[in-house]
Amino acid sequence: MHEEAYLALVLKTLHDKITEIDGKMAGNEKDIAHMHEYFWENYNEFDEYGYELYDNSSALKSRIREQGEYTKERLRYEKMLCSPYFGRVDFCYEGEGEPEQYYIGIGNLAKGRAADPYVFDWRAPVSGLFYDYDKGPAQFEAPAGIISGEVTRKKQYKIKNGKIVYILENEMNIDDEILQQALSEHADASLKSIVTTIQKEQNKIIRDNCHAILAVQGCAGSGKTSVALHRIAYLLYHNRKNLNASQVLILSPNSIFGDYISRILPELGEENIREMTLDYAAYHELREYGEAEDRYDEIEKMLHEGEPDTYFYRKGLKPVTAEAAYKQTKQYIKELDGFILSLEWELVDIQKFQYKKMEMDEAKISEMFYEKLADVPILNRMYRIGEYLIDAQETLRHKNMDDEEKQEIFDRLNRMYRTRDLKRLYNSFLEASGRQKLDASDGILRYEDVYPLLYLKYALFGTPKHSEVKHLIIDEMQDYSYLQYILLEKLFQCPMTILGDKGQTMAARPQDVLEFLPGIFGKKVYCVTMDKSYRSTAEITEFANRLADNASVQAIARHGDIPQVKISVSKEEMYKMLAEDIAAEAEFDTLAVLCLDAESAKEAVGQLPEQLNGRRVTLLTKDSMQFQKGISVMPFYLAKGLEFDAVFVPHLENYTSPLHGQALYINATRALHLLRLYKVREG
């Protein structure tokens, strides 16, 4: 069939599907309205056992769920009306004479349930041929097993508003011309789908369902986050019965990044997944012990290491200690474990228990505490003994005890602990090891002590198991410490996708977590490397590679302006030059002024006009929740994972330490098309 005719057939089928769904939804709405009406008119007449109430409620919930599914299906078909498919692969099965034609799009489309699809979802097994193979011998894994044959033809389409813009026929994988066009487009306020340009090495990661823990070490701009989210879309598509979006959690660096990635899964026809930061989870767990600092408080302190104490007090921060990094290491955990072991004998004073007619002698309690309950966290053991006593008493009485009596039993048993105060116990450890105790004067927990305190809490009280999470994504893996990974392994017993770039570590030196992850998670960690950058022009990538002395990153052959370093003789002149340069770049949608720290970002916003060329200048802080188009001003650490059409870096003269060098590399790798840096050289 001619290409124009095939597109017309697909579009007609889409319109027919939408009309069909509209009819079903209208009928469903009437049924739901009638059910509501029947429910309220007959509620008092339902049978006394509740069978009718249950049946009617179940039927109503079923119709509402069905309506939701229709809505999602309709949205997918509406999206496909603009561009129903983007690729085609002709595959001749082994032993067959004529090839089959498979059109690839963002979703399946067939006339009826049993009919062959006009368009195959990009996640379907046969669609892998389009991404993985050039013209020639090929195979794909179907439910029935490995299917072999030959790719005889491949086409790529640009369809816009239901019209064919162009068709490219190529023998190689994803034509460079289409990839170049996609990479040349302007950045958006949200991460984009890459289904039309997925590369072979990316597709391998997306379709990997063999490894429980997949760790991706990818350079800046290699598409790590996009690949991870497309991987989730793939897993959701192939595992509908056992996995849904609400059971997937991504640990993101901040709320800005969470907002930035929030649109990609809905664009792929899936519901959004849950998102949070690990620091927020720690704050939630430790909120009764004080206001916990977060990672960005720690970075701000590290950026200003060497400043007088008055600087930190003015900012409401405590100076970072010399051993802050040590408190996140394996060696520090061993010290904590030794302290926890010593508490077995030092923390309790076991005595005879007596309450009303209930008794348990000291020997029996000791036997249960040290032998039968040896695997139970120490501060939970008396509770378990209390449960045993209550169960025995209720059996004897043939009735349940009231809550007040139960609480009295637990309270009396807990008095055998010398203390159950976590903060006091941690201070005992710090003092015994010759370290500075927690400062309780301002109620702030230093970041360096947040995760050791959380480790101690889980060891003494027990670790909550997040069984509702069935897949965990950890982004920016290089910025998590050894101790944090130990905690994550305890918290989440599920498959994981872990991704990051050691070159973007927010510390003085890069951290390669792949050196210790297998020791924590075991041999099930499968590591993949991505060393091709698709984000920036070749000139920007080469500039960034020189900053990091990184020769392994390959740049895509897309060219643009050479990054410029502009010199000024005063701060005022620098900001004037910066404002003029930003205003001149009228064609770009997303521009960023990336600064060294929060104070510098605040200064930049104060020095720049409120609007430049009709675009608002917005300051983003660690408490910001959204990322929008326009001109964003922020410290470098909030830009992790984001990308901008143009990046402007003021005060280059302030980047003097190894940590500052890491910050500069992160800033440079955020730019797609334009990078400019500004230096004040006074005198």
XYZ file of C-alpha atoms in Angstrom, residues 124-462:
339
model
C 6.546 -4.545 21.709
C 9.098 -7.367 21.163
C 9.126 -6.966 17.379
C 9.820 -3.225 17.714
C 13.267 -4.021 19.082
C 14.279 -4.841 15.488
C 13.919 -1.155 14.596
C 16.337 -0.018 17.299
C 18.833 -2.879 17.408
C 19.496 -3.985 13.848
C 20.761 -2.667 10.577
C 19.732 -4.260 7.294
C 20.662 -7.946 7.413
C 20.289 -10.958 9.747
C 18.295 -10.167 12.906
C 16.260 -11.715 15.698
C 13.921 -10.726 18.496
C 12.636 -12.390 21.639
C 8.912 -13.169 21.520
C 6.816 -14.948 24.171
C 7.267 -18.132 22.146
C 11.067 -17.794 22.087
C 13.772 -16.331 19.826
C 12.505 -15.471 16.338
C 15.156 -15.277 13.611
C 15.097 -13.797 10.140
C 16.334 -10.823 8.161
C 15.660 -7.082 8.212
C 15.151 -6.225 4.546
C 14.187 -2.566 4.876
C 13.991 0.260 7.421
C 12.203 3.587 7.191
C 11.925 6.616 9.436
C 9.077 9.098 9.300
C 8.490 12.656 10.334
C 4.707 13.046 10.629
C 3.268 16.276 11.999
C -0.428 17.074 12.454
C -1.311 13.928 10.535
C 0.794 14.882 7.477
C 4.000 13.239 6.244
C 6.828 15.775 6.400
C 9.480 13.387 5.099
C 10.401 9.699 4.848
C 13.975 8.458 5.125
C 14.969 4.970 4.046
C 18.196 3.785 5.607
C 20.166 0.618 6.112
C 21.831 1.757 9.337
C 20.368 2.271 12.797
C 18.446 5.504 13.611
C 19.477 7.821 10.793
C 21.974 10.502 11.845
C 19.910 13.180 10.109
C 16.876 12.530 12.351
C 19.045 12.288 15.480
C 20.771 15.574 14.591
C 17.435 17.291 14.072
C 16.123 16.060 17.436
C 19.290 17.189 19.222
C 19.177 20.595 17.543
C 15.727 21.385 18.935
C 15.334 23.784 21.833
C 15.230 22.498 25.399
C 11.861 22.394 27.129
C 10.746 22.854 30.720
C 10.393 19.087 30.963
C 12.375 16.047 29.931
C 11.421 14.822 26.454
C 10.561 11.366 25.202
C 13.328 9.817 23.085
C 11.300 6.972 21.497
C 12.025 8.201 17.973
C 15.805 8.356 18.496
C 16.626 5.575 20.964
C 20.141 4.348 20.219
C 21.255 0.730 20.267
C 23.152 0.982 23.574
C 20.208 2.816 25.149
C 17.704 0.245 23.895
C 19.735 -2.548 25.489
C 19.309 -0.896 28.897
C 15.627 -0.070 28.356
C 14.713 -3.660 27.447
C 16.882 -5.352 30.073
C 14.653 -7.584 32.199
C 17.318 -10.104 33.216
C 19.120 -8.195 35.964
C 17.631 -7.360 39.349
C 19.934 -4.380 39.868
C 21.086 -2.467 36.805
C 23.729 0.210 37.419
C 24.360 2.673 34.597
C 27.543 4.749 34.609
C 26.874 7.380 31.952
C 28.622 10.591 30.996
C 26.839 13.943 31.081
C 24.256 14.114 28.286
C 24.202 10.376 27.564
C 20.474 10.225 28.298
C 20.693 8.284 31.578
C 17.510 9.646 33.142
C 15.549 9.402 29.890
C 16.688 5.810 29.454
C 15.735 4.949 33.057
C 12.211 6.368 32.654
C 11.730 4.680 29.267
C 12.906 1.477 30.967
C 10.146 1.898 33.549
C 7.612 2.472 30.758
C 8.871 -0.742 29.134
C 8.647 -2.745 32.383
C 5.127 -1.427 33.094
C 4.024 -2.417 29.571
C 5.346 -5.966 29.883
C 4.388 -6.629 33.499
C 0.881 -5.172 33.923
C -0.263 -7.873 36.341
C 2.597 -7.479 38.823
C 3.743 -3.872 38.480
C 1.948 -0.534 38.341
C 3.209 3.054 38.371
C 2.351 3.604 42.053
C 4.794 0.807 42.946
C 7.767 2.536 41.292
C 9.766 5.117 43.253
C 12.502 7.430 42.008
C 14.955 9.009 44.420
C 15.659 12.348 42.786
C 18.148 15.048 43.806
C 15.516 17.766 44.442
C 11.936 18.875 43.753
C 12.955 20.917 40.686
C 14.320 17.781 39.055
C 11.201 15.863 40.142
C 9.028 18.410 38.334
C 11.331 18.337 35.285
C 10.899 14.588 34.769
C 7.211 14.413 35.736
C 5.804 14.670 32.196
C 7.745 11.977 30.397
C 5.813 8.877 31.531
C 2.378 10.409 30.809
C 3.758 11.308 27.365
C 4.558 7.607 26.924
C 1.039 6.624 27.928
C 1.836 5.613 31.513
C 0.819 7.059 34.863
C 3.419 9.009 36.799
C 5.605 7.279 39.349
C 6.303 8.351 42.928
C 9.221 10.695 43.569
C 11.057 11.881 46.672
C 14.523 12.771 47.941
C 16.395 10.563 50.372
C 17.027 13.624 52.541
C 13.265 14.150 52.874
C 12.826 10.530 53.964
C 15.599 10.952 56.564
C 14.072 14.211 57.809
C 10.700 12.467 58.186
C 12.272 9.624 60.190
C 14.287 11.911 62.502
C 11.991 14.925 62.868
C 11.430 14.278 66.600
C 15.171 14.686 67.229
C 15.673 18.033 65.492
C 15.731 19.881 62.158
C 17.960 17.816 59.871
C 20.303 19.580 57.469
C 20.203 18.354 53.870
C 22.835 17.640 51.250
C 22.703 21.191 49.932
C 23.441 22.648 53.381
C 26.503 20.417 53.429
C 27.610 21.530 49.953
C 27.223 25.195 50.890
C 29.493 24.562 53.881
C 32.028 22.681 51.751
C 32.083 25.487 49.183
C 33.049 27.931 51.933
C 35.479 25.714 53.820
C 38.100 27.915 55.430
C 35.757 30.829 56.059
C 35.650 32.142 59.680
C 32.969 30.689 61.975
C 31.122 34.016 61.896
C 30.290 33.389 58.226
C 28.503 30.104 59.024
C 26.645 31.487 62.025
C 25.421 34.396 59.891
C 24.052 31.872 57.374
C 22.485 29.687 60.069
C 24.881 26.819 59.301
C 27.395 24.899 61.379
C 30.925 24.583 59.950
C 31.720 21.207 58.426
C 33.995 19.092 60.644
C 37.243 17.523 59.494
C 35.822 14.003 59.739
C 32.411 14.666 58.123
C 33.245 12.444 55.144
C 34.533 9.676 57.445
C 31.112 9.450 59.093
C 29.677 8.096 55.823
C 32.205 5.290 55.405
C 32.392 1.562 56.010
C 34.882 2.117 58.845
C 32.485 4.403 60.733
C 29.692 1.833 60.341
C 31.997 -0.749 61.946
C 32.464 1.600 64.917
C 28.684 2.009 65.211
C 28.186 -1.765 64.997
C 30.665 -2.239 67.845
C 28.728 0.273 69.939
C 25.415 -1.444 69.134
C 26.885 -4.795 70.211
C 28.008 -3.304 73.536
C 24.433 -2.153 74.214
C 23.276 -5.785 74.450
C 24.509 -5.849 78.079
C 24.837 -2.182 78.972
C 21.409 -0.930 77.880
C 19.133 -3.162 79.979
C 18.604 -3.894 83.649
C 16.389 -6.968 83.579
C 14.226 -7.486 86.657
C 11.238 -9.553 87.661
C 8.031 -8.351 85.969
C 4.787 -8.135 87.930
C 1.486 -6.487 87.047
C -1.744 -7.494 88.832
C -1.781 -11.290 88.611
C 0.737 -11.387 85.742
C 4.314 -12.411 86.567
C 7.502 -13.331 84.735
C 10.746 -13.924 86.599
C 14.082 -12.360 85.696
C 15.532 -15.614 84.298
C 12.602 -16.110 81.909
C 12.813 -12.523 80.659
C 16.599 -12.878 80.170
C 16.115 -16.119 78.244
C 13.604 -14.508 75.912
C 15.609 -11.269 75.575
C 19.019 -12.810 74.842
C 18.145 -16.138 73.230
C 14.679 -16.393 71.711
C 14.588 -12.777 70.542
C 18.286 -12.402 69.694
C 17.479 -11.552 66.054
C 15.000 -8.808 67.037
C 16.362 -5.221 67.287
C 17.258 -4.611 70.936
C 14.775 -1.781 71.604
C 11.928 -3.873 70.181
C 12.520 -6.949 72.325
C 10.640 -5.797 75.417
C 7.678 -4.999 73.183
C 7.751 -8.561 71.863
C 7.923 -9.896 75.438
C 4.928 -7.675 76.237
C 3.008 -9.173 73.319
C 3.790 -12.657 74.647
C 2.484 -11.733 78.137
C -0.659 -10.092 76.749
C -1.426 -13.059 74.493
C -1.057 -15.473 77.430
C -3.288 -13.333 79.670
C -5.992 -12.937 76.987
C -5.994 -16.699 76.449
C -6.403 -17.218 80.212
C -9.190 -14.626 80.485
C -10.921 -15.667 77.270
C -11.249 -11.991 76.375
C -9.154 -9.119 75.063
C -7.350 -6.742 77.394
C -8.162 -3.065 77.113
C -5.644 -0.675 75.544
C -4.742 1.051 78.811
C -3.716 -2.244 80.411
C -1.658 -3.195 77.384
C 0.133 0.160 77.417
C 0.906 -0.208 81.131
C 2.548 -3.583 80.442
C 4.667 -2.143 77.637
C 5.638 0.867 79.770
C 6.727 -1.299 82.717
C 8.849 -3.528 80.489
C 10.419 -0.539 78.714
C 11.542 0.855 82.095
C 14.096 -1.966 82.161
C 16.006 -0.065 79.450
C 18.374 2.510 80.903
C 17.251 4.784 78.048
C 15.356 4.528 74.779
C 16.365 8.019 73.650
C 18.131 7.686 70.272
C 19.860 11.059 70.456
C 21.195 10.321 73.932
C 22.522 6.951 72.783
C 24.252 8.481 69.753
C 25.802 11.129 71.997
C 27.089 8.329 74.246
C 28.772 6.780 71.215
C 30.261 10.116 70.096
C 31.553 10.867 73.577
C 32.994 7.375 74.088
C 34.841 7.613 70.759
C 36.287 11.030 71.598
C 34.086 12.982 69.204
C 32.079 16.148 69.597
C 28.537 15.493 70.864
C 25.464 16.746 69.018
C 24.801 20.406 69.741
C 21.275 20.597 71.131
C 21.200 24.379 71.491
C 19.574 25.154 68.140
C 17.786 21.845 67.490
C 19.645 21.291 64.190
C 21.126 17.928 63.211
C 24.316 18.303 61.199
C 24.116 16.567 57.838
C 27.189 14.473 58.683
C 25.270 12.942 61.631
C 21.860 12.519 59.948
C 22.509 9.141 58.320
C 24.614 7.660 61.156
C 21.719 8.566 63.475
C 19.266 6.934 61.059
C 21.476 3.824 60.861
C 21.476 3.629 64.663
C 17.689 4.044 64.773
C 17.100 1.196 62.337
C 19.616 -1.049 64.148
C 17.978 -0.484 67.528
C 14.294 -0.181 66.610
C 14.128 -2.104 63.324
